[in-house]
Coordinates of N, CA and C in Angstrom, one line a residue:
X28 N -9.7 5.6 16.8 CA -8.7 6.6 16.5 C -7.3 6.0 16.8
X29 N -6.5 6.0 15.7 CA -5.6 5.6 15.8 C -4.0 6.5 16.3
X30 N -4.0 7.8 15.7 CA -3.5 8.7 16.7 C -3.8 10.1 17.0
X31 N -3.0 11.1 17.2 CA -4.1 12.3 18.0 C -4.4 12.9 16.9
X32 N -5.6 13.7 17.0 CA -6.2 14.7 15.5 C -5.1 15.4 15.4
X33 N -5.0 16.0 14.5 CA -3.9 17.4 14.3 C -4.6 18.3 14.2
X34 N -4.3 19.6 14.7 CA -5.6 20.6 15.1 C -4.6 21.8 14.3
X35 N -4.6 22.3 13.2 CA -3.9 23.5 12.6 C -4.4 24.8 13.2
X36 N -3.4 25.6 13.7 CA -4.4 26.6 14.2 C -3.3 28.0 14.4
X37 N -4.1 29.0 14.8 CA -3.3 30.3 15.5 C -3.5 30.1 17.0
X38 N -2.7 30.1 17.8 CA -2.8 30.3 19.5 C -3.7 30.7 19.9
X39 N -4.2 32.5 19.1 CA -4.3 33.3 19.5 C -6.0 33.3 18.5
X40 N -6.5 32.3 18.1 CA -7.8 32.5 17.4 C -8.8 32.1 18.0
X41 N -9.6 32.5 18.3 CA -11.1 32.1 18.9 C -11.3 31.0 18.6
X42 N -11.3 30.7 17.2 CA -12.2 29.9 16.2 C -11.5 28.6 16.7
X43 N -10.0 28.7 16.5 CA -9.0 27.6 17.1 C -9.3 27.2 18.0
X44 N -9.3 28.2 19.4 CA -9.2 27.6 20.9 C -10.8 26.6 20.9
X45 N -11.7 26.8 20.0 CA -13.2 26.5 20.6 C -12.9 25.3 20.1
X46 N -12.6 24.8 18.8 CA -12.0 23.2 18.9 C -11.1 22.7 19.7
X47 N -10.0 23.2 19.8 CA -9.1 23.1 21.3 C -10.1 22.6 22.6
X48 N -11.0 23.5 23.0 CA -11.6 23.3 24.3 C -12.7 22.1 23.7
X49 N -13.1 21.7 22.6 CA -14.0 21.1 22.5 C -13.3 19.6 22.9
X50 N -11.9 19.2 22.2 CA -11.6 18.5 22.0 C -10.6 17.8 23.4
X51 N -10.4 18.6 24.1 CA -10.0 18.5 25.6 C -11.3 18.1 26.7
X52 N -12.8 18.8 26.2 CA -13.4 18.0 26.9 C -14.3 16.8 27.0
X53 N -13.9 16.3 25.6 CA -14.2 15.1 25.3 C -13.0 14.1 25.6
X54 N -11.7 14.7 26.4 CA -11.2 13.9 25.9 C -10.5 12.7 25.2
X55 N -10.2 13.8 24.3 CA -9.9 13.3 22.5 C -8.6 14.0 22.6
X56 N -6.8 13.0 22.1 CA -6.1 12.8 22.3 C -6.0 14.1 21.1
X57 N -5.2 15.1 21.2 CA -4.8 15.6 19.8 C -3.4 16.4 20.3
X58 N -3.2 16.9 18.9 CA -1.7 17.5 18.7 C -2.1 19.2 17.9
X59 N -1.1 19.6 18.3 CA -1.6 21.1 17.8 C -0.2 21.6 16.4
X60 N -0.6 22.2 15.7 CA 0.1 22.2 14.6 C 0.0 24.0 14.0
X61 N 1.0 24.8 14.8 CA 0.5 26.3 14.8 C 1.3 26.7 13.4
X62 N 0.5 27.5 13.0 CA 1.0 27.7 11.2 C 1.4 29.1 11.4
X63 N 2.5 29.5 10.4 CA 3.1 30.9 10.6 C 2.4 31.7 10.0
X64 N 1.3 32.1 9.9 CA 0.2 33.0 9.2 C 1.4 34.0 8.3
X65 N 2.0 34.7 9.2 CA 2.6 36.5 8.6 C 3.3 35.7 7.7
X66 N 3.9 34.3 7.5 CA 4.4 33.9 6.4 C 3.9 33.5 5.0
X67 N 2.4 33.2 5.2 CA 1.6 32.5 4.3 C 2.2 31.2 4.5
X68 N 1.6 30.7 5.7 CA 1.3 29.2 5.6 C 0.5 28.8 5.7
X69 N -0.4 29.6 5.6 CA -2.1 28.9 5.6 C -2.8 28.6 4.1
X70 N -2.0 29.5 3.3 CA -2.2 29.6 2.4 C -1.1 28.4 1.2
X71 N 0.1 27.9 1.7 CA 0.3 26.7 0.8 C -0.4 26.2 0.1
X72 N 0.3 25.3 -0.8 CA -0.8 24.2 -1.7 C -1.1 23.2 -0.7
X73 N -0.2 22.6 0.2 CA -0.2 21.7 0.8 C -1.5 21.5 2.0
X74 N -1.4 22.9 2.7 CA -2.4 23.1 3.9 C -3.8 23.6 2.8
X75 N -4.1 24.1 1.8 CA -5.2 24.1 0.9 C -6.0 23.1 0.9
X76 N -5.3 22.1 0.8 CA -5.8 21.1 0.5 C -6.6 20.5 1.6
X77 N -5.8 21.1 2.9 CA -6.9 20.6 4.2 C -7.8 21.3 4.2
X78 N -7.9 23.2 3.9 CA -8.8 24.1 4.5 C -8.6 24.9 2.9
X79 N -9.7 24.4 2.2 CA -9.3 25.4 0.3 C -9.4 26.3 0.9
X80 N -10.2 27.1 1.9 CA -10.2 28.7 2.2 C -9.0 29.3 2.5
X81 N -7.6 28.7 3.2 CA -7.2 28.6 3.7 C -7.2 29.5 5.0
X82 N -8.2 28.8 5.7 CA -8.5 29.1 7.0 C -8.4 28.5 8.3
X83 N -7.8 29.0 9.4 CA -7.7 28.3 10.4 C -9.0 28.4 11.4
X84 N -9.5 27.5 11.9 CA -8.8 26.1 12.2 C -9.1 24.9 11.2
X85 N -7.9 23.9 11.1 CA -8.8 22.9 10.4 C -8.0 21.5 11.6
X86 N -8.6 20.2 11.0 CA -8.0 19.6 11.7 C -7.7 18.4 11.1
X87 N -6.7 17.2 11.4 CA -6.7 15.8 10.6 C -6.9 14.7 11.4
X88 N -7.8 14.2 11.4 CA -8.0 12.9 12.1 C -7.9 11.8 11.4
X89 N -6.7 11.4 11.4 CA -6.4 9.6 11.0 C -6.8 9.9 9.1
X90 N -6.9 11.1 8.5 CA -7.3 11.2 7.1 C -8.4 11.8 7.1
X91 N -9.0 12.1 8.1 CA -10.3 12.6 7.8 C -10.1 14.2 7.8
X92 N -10.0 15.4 7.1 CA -9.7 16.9 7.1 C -10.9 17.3 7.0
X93 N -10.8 18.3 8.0 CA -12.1 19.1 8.1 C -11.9 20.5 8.4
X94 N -12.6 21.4 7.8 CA -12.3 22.7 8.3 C -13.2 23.7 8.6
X95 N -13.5 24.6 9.3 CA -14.4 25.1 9.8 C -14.9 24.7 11.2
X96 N -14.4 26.0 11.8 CA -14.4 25.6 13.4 C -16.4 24.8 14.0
X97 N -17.3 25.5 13.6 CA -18.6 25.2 13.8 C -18.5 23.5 13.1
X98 N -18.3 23.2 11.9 CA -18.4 22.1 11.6 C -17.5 21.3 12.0
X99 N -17.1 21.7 12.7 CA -15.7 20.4 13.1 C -16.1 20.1 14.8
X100 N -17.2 21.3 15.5 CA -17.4 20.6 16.3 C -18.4 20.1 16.3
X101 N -19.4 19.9 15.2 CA -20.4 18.9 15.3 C -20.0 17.7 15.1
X102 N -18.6 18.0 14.1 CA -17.8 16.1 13.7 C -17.5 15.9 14.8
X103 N -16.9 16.3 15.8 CA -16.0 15.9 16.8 C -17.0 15.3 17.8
X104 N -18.1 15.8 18.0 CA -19.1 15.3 19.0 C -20.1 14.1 18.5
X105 N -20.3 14.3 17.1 CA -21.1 13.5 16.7 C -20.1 12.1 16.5
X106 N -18.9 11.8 16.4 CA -18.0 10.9 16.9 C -17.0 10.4 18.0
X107 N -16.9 11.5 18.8 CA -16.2 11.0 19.7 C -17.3 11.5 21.2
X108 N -18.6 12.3 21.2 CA -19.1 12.5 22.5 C -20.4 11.5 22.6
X109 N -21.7 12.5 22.5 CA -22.6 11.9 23.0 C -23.8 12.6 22.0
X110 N -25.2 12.8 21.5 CA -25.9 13.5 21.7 C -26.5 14.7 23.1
X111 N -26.3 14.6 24.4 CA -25.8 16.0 24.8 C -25.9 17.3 24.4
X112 N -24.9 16.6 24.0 CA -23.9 17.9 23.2 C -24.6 18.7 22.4
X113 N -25.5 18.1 21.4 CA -26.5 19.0 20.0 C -27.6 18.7 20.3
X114 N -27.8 18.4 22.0 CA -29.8 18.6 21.8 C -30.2 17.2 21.7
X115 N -31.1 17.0 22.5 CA -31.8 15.6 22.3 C -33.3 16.1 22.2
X116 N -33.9 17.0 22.4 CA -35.3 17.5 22.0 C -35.2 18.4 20.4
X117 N -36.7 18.5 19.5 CA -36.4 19.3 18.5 C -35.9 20.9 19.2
X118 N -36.3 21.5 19.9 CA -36.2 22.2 21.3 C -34.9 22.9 21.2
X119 N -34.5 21.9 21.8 CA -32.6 22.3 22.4 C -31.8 22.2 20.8
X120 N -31.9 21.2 19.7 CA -31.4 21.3 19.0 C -31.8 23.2 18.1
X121 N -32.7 23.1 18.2 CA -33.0 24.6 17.4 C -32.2 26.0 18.2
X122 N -32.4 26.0 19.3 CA -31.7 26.6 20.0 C -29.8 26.9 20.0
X123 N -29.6 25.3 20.1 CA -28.0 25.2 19.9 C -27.6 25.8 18.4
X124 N -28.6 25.4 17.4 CA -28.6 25.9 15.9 C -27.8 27.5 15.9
X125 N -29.1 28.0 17.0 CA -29.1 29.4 16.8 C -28.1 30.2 17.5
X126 N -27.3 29.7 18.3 CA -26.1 30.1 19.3 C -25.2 29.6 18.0
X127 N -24.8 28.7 17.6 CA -24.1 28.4 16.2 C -24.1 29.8 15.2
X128 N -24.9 29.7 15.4 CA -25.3 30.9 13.9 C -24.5 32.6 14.5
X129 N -25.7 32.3 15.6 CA -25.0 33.6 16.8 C -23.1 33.6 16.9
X130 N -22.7 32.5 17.0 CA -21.1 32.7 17.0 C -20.6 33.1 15.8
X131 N -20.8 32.0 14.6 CA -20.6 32.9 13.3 C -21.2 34.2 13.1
X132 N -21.9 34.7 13.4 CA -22.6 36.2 13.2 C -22.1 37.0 13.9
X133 N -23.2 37.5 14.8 CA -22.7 38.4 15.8 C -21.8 38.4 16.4
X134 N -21.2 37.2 17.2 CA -19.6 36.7 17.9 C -18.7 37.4 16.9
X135 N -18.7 37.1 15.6 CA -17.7 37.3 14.9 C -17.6 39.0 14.4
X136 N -18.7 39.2 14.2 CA -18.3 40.6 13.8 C -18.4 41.2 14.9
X137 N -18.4 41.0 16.4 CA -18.9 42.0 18.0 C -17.3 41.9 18.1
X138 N -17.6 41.1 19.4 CA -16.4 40.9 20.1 C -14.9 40.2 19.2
X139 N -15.4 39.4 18.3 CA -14.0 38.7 17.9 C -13.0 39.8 16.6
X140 N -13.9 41.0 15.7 CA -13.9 41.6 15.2 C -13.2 43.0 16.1
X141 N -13.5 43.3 16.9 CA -13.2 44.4 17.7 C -11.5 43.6 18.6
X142 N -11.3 42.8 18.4 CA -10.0 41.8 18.9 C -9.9 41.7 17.7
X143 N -9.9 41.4 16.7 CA -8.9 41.7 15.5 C -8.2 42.7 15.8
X144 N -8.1 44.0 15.9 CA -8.2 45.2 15.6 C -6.9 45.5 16.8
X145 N -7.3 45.0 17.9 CA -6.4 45.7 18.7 C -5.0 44.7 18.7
X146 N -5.5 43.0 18.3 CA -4.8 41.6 18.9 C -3.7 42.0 17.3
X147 N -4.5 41.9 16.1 CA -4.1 41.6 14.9 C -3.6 42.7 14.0
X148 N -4.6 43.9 14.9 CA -3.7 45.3 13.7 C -4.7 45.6 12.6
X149 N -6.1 44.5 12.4 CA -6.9 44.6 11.3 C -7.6 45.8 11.1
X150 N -7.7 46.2 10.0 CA -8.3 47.7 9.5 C -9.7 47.5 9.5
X151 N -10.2 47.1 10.7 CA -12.0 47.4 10.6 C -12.1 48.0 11.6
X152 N -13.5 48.8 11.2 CA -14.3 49.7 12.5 C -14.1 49.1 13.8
X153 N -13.3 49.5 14.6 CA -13.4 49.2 16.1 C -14.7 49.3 16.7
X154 N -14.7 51.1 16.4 CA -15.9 51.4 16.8 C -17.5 50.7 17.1
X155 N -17.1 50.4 15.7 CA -18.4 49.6 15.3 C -18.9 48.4 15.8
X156 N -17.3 47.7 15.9 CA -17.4 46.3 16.5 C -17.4 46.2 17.9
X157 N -17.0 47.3 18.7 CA -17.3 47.4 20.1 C -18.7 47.4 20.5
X158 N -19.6 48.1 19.0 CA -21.0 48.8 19.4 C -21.5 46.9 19.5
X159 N -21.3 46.4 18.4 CA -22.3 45.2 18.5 C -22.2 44.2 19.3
X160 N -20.6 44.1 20.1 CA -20.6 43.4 20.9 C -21.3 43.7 22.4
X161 N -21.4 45.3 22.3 CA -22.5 45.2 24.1 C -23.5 45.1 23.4
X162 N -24.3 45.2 22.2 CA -25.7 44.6 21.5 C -25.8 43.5 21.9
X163 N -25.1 42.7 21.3 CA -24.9 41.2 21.6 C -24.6 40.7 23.0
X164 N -24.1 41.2 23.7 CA -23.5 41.1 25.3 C -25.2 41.3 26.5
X165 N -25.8 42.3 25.9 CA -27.4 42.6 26.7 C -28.1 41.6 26.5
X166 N -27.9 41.2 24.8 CA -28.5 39.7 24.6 C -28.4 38.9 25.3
X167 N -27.4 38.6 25.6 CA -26.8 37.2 26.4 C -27.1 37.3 27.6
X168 N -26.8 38.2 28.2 CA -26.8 38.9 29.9 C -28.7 38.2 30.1
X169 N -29.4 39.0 29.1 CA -30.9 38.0 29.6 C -30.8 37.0 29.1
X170 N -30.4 36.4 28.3 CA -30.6 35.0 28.5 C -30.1 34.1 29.2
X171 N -29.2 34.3 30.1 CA -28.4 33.8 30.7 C -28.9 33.8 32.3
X172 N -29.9 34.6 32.5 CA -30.5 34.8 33.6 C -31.3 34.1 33.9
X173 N -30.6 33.4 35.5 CA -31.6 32.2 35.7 C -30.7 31.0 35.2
X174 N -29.9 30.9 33.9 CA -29.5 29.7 33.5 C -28.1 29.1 33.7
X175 N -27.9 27.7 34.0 CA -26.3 27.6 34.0 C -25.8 27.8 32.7
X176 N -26.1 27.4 31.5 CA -25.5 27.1 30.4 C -26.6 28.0 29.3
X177 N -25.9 27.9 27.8 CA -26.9 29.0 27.1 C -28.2 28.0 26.8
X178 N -28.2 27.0 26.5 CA -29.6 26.3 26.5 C -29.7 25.6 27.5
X179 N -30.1 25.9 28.9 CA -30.3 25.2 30.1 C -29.5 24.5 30.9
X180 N -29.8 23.9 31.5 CA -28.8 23.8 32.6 C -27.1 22.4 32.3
X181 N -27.1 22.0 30.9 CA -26.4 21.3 30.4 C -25.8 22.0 29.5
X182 N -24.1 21.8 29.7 CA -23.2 22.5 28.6 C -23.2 21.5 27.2
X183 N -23.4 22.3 26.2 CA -23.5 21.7 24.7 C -22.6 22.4 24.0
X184 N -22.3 22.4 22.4 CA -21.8 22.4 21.4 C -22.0 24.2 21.6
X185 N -23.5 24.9 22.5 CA -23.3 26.5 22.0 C -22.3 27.1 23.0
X186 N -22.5 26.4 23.9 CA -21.5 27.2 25.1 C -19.8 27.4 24.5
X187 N -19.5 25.8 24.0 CA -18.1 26.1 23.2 C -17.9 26.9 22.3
X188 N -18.9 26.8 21.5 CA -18.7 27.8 20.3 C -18.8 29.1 20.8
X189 N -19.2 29.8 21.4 CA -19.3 31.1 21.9 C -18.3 31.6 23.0
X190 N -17.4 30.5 23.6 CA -16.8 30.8 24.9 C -15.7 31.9 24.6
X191 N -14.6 31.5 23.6 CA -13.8 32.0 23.0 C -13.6 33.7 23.3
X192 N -14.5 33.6 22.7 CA -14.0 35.0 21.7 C -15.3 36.5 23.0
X193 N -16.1 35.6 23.5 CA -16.6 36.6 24.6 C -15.6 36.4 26.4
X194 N -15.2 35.5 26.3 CA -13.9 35.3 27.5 C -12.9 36.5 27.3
X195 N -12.7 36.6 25.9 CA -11.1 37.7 25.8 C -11.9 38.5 25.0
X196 N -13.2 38.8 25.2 CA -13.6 40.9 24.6 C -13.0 41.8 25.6
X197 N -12.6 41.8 26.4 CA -11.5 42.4 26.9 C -10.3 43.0 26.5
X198 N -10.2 41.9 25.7 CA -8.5 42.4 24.4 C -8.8 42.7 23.6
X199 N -10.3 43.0 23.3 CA -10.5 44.0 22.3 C -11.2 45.1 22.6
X200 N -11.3 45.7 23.9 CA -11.4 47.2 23.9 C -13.3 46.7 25.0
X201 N -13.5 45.8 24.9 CA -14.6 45.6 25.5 C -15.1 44.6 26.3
X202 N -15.8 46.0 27.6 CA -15.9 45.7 29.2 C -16.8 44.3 29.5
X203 N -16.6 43.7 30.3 CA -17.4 42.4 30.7 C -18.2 42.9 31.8
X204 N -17.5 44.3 32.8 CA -18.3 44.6 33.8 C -19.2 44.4 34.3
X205 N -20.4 44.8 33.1 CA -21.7 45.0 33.1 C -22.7 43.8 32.8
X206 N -22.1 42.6 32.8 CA -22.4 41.3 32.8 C -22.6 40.4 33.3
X207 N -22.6 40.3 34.3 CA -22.0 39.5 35.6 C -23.0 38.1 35.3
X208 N -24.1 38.1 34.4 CA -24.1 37.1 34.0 C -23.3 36.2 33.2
X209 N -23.0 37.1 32.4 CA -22.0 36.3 31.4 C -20.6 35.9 32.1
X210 N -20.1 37.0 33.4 CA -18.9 36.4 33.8 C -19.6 35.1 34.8
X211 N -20.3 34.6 35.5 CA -20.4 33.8 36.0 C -20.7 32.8 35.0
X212 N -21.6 32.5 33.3 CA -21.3 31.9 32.4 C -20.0 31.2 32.5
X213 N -19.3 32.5 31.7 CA -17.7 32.1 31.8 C -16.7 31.2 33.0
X214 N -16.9 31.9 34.0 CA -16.7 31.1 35.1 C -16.9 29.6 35.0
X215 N -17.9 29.6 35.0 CA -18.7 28.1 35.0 C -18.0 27.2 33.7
X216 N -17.7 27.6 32.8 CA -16.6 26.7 31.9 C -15.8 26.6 32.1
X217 N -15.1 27.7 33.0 CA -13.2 27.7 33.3 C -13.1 26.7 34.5
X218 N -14.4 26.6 35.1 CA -14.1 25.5 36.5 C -14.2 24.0 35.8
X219 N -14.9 23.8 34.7 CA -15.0 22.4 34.3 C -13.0 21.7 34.1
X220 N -13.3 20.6 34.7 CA -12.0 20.0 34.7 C -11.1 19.7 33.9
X221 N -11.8 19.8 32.9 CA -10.8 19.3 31.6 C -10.9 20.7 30.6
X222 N -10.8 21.8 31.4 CA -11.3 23.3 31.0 C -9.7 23.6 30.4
X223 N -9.7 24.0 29.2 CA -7.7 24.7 28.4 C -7.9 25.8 27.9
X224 N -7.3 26.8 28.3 CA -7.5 28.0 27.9 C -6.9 28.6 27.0
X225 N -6.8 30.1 26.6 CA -6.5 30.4 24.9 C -5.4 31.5 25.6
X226 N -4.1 31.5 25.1 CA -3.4 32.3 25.0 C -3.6 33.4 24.8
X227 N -3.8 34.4 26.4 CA -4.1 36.1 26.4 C -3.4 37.1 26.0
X228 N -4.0 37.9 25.5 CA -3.3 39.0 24.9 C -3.2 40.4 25.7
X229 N -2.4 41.2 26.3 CA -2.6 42.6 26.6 C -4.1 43.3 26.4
X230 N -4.6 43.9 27.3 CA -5.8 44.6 27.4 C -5.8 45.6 27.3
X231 N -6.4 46.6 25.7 CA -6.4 48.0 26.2 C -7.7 48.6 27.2
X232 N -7.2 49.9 26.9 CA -8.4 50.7 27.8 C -10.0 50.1 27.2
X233 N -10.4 49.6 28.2 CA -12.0 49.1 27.4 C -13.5 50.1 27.1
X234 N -14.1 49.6 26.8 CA -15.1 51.1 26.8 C -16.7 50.2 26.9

């Protein structure tokens, strides 16, 4: 690598911070490049061309453009970390798969959806998105029981991807109280050393 990735992003996006943290714990030099969304800058021809969705996050490494927060942290590990990270059993890799899928899914329409709402102003069911995030939140609470990390006792690719956006369900209307697995989860990333955190937003009343 010749100089730091350029990491396009919102401050304030899940999707962003989980390459952010990905890329601080590898210790991979980068630069942050925050786009004026309410302006349409994500949407240029220019930044198109890095993310045709025009979606944040994307990132540039030395020419290489990538976009999509899940795919960018398999590039980023599959070149700058280790296998670790995605599993070295068929096992762990299926598993990590499925926390993947779990972030784009459920993550996204629970907790990160119900934080639209309060962070962004977005016109979706709150309601609804509060309901799936403690669905999703009972999920995790047992699987996390007993474990350091979501597939055993080594942090991988699913812990980042999920950290985000269940760290700050709080700013979107929904309680961590009842989890104490998952806050000790969380915990347990925030103490790793090369741990960067995502720009917090005001908390309303949670439910």
């Amino acid at each position: 690598m010749t100089s730091p990735i350029k990491l396009y992003r919102n401050p304030k996006s899940g999707h962003c911070h989980r390459v952010e943290l990905m890329m601080s714990l590898l210790d991979v030099p980068y630069e942050t490049v925050d786009l004026d969304m309410a302006n349409g800058a994500h949407k240029a021809p220019e930044y198109l061309q890095i993310s045709p969705l025009g979606q944040v996050p994307a990132i540039d490494d030395d020419g290489t453009t990538l976009s999509d927060s899940n795919g960018i942290l398999a590039y980023l590990v599959s070149r700058y970390g280790s296998d670790d990270w995605i599993g070295t059993t068929p096992v762990e890799k299926a598993e990590i798969q499925r926390w993947l899928s779990i972030a784009a899914g459920e993550i996204a329409s629970g907790p990160a959806a119900a934080r639209l709402v309060t962070v962004f102003g977005a016109g979706l069911d709150h309601a609804a998105a509060k309901a799936k995030a403690h669905g999703l939140f009972k999920v995790m609470e047992a699987a996390l029981d007993g474990k350091t990390f979501l597939v055993g006792e080594r942090l991988t690719i699913a812990d980042v991807a999920g950290y985000s956006y269940v760290a700050h369900a709080p700013e979107g209307g929904v309680s961590l109280d009842a989890y104490p697995n998952i806050q000790s989860w969380l915990a347990r990333i925030e103490a790793l050393p090369k741990f960067v955190g995502m720009a917090k937003s005001p908390i309303p009343d949670a439910a």
